XYZ file of C-alpha atoms in Angstrom:
88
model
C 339.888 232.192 57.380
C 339.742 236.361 55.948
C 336.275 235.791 56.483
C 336.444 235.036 60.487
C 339.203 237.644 61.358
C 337.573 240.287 59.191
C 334.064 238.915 61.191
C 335.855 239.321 64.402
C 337.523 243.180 63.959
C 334.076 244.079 63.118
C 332.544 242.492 66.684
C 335.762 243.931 68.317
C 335.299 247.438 66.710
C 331.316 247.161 67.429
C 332.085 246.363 70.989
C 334.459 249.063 71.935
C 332.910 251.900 69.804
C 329.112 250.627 71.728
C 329.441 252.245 75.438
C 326.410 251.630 76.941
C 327.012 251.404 80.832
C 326.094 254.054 82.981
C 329.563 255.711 83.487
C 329.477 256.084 79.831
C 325.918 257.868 80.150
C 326.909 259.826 83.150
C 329.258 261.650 81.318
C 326.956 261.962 78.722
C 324.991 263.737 80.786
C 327.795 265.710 82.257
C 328.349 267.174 78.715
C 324.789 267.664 77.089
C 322.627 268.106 80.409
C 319.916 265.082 81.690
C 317.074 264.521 79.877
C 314.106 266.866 80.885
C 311.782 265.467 83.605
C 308.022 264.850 82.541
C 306.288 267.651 82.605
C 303.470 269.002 84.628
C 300.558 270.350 82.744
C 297.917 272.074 84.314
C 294.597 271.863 81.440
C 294.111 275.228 79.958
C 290.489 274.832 79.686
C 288.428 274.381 82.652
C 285.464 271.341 82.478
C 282.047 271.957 82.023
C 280.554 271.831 85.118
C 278.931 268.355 85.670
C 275.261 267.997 85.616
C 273.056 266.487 88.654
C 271.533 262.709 87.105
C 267.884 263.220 87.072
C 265.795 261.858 90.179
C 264.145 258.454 88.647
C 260.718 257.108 90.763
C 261.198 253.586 92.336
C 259.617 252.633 89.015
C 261.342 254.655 86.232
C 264.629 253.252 88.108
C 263.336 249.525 87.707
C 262.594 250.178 84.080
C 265.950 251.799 83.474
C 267.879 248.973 84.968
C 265.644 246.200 83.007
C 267.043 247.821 79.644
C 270.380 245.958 80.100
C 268.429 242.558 79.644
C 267.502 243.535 75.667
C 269.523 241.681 72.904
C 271.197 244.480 71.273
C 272.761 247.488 71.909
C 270.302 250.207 69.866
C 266.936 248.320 71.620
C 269.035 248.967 74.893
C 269.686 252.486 73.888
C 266.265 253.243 72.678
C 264.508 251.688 75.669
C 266.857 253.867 78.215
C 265.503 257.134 75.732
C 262.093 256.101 77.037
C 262.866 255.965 80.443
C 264.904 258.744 80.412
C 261.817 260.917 78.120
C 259.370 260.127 81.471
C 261.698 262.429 83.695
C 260.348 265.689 84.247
């Protein structure tokens, strides 16, 4: 019987020391200011500027695109190296 009234002062206490509704945070906010908006942040480096894709012949483009068919991912690499190598 100690047991559930000691139980139930602690739920009691927990419950009116825990204010979370918004009146309670309003004056929260009243007293130690809302919390600060996200932030803008303009980059402090500018980007590279972006470099034009080589022009690929009818058949340098058909070669290209036929990499994507080779089983794994260094064959497909290697074979777009090629392609890319014929470009002047």
């Amino acid at each position: 019987m100690r047991l559930l009234a000691w139980g139930g002062m602690l739920v009691a206490l927990c419950l009116a020391g825990c204010e979370t509704t918004r009146h309670s945070r309003d004056r929260d906010y009243e007293y130690y200011g809302a919390p600060p908006g996200r932030p803008y942040y303009a980059p402090e480096w500018e980007a590279p500027p972006q470099r034009e894709k080589p022009r690929l012949s009818d058949m340098q483009q058909r070669a290209y695109d036929n990499c994507i068919v080779l089983p794994t991912h260094l064959d497909r690499a290697r074979c777009r190296a090629t392609v890319m190598s014929t470009v002047r």
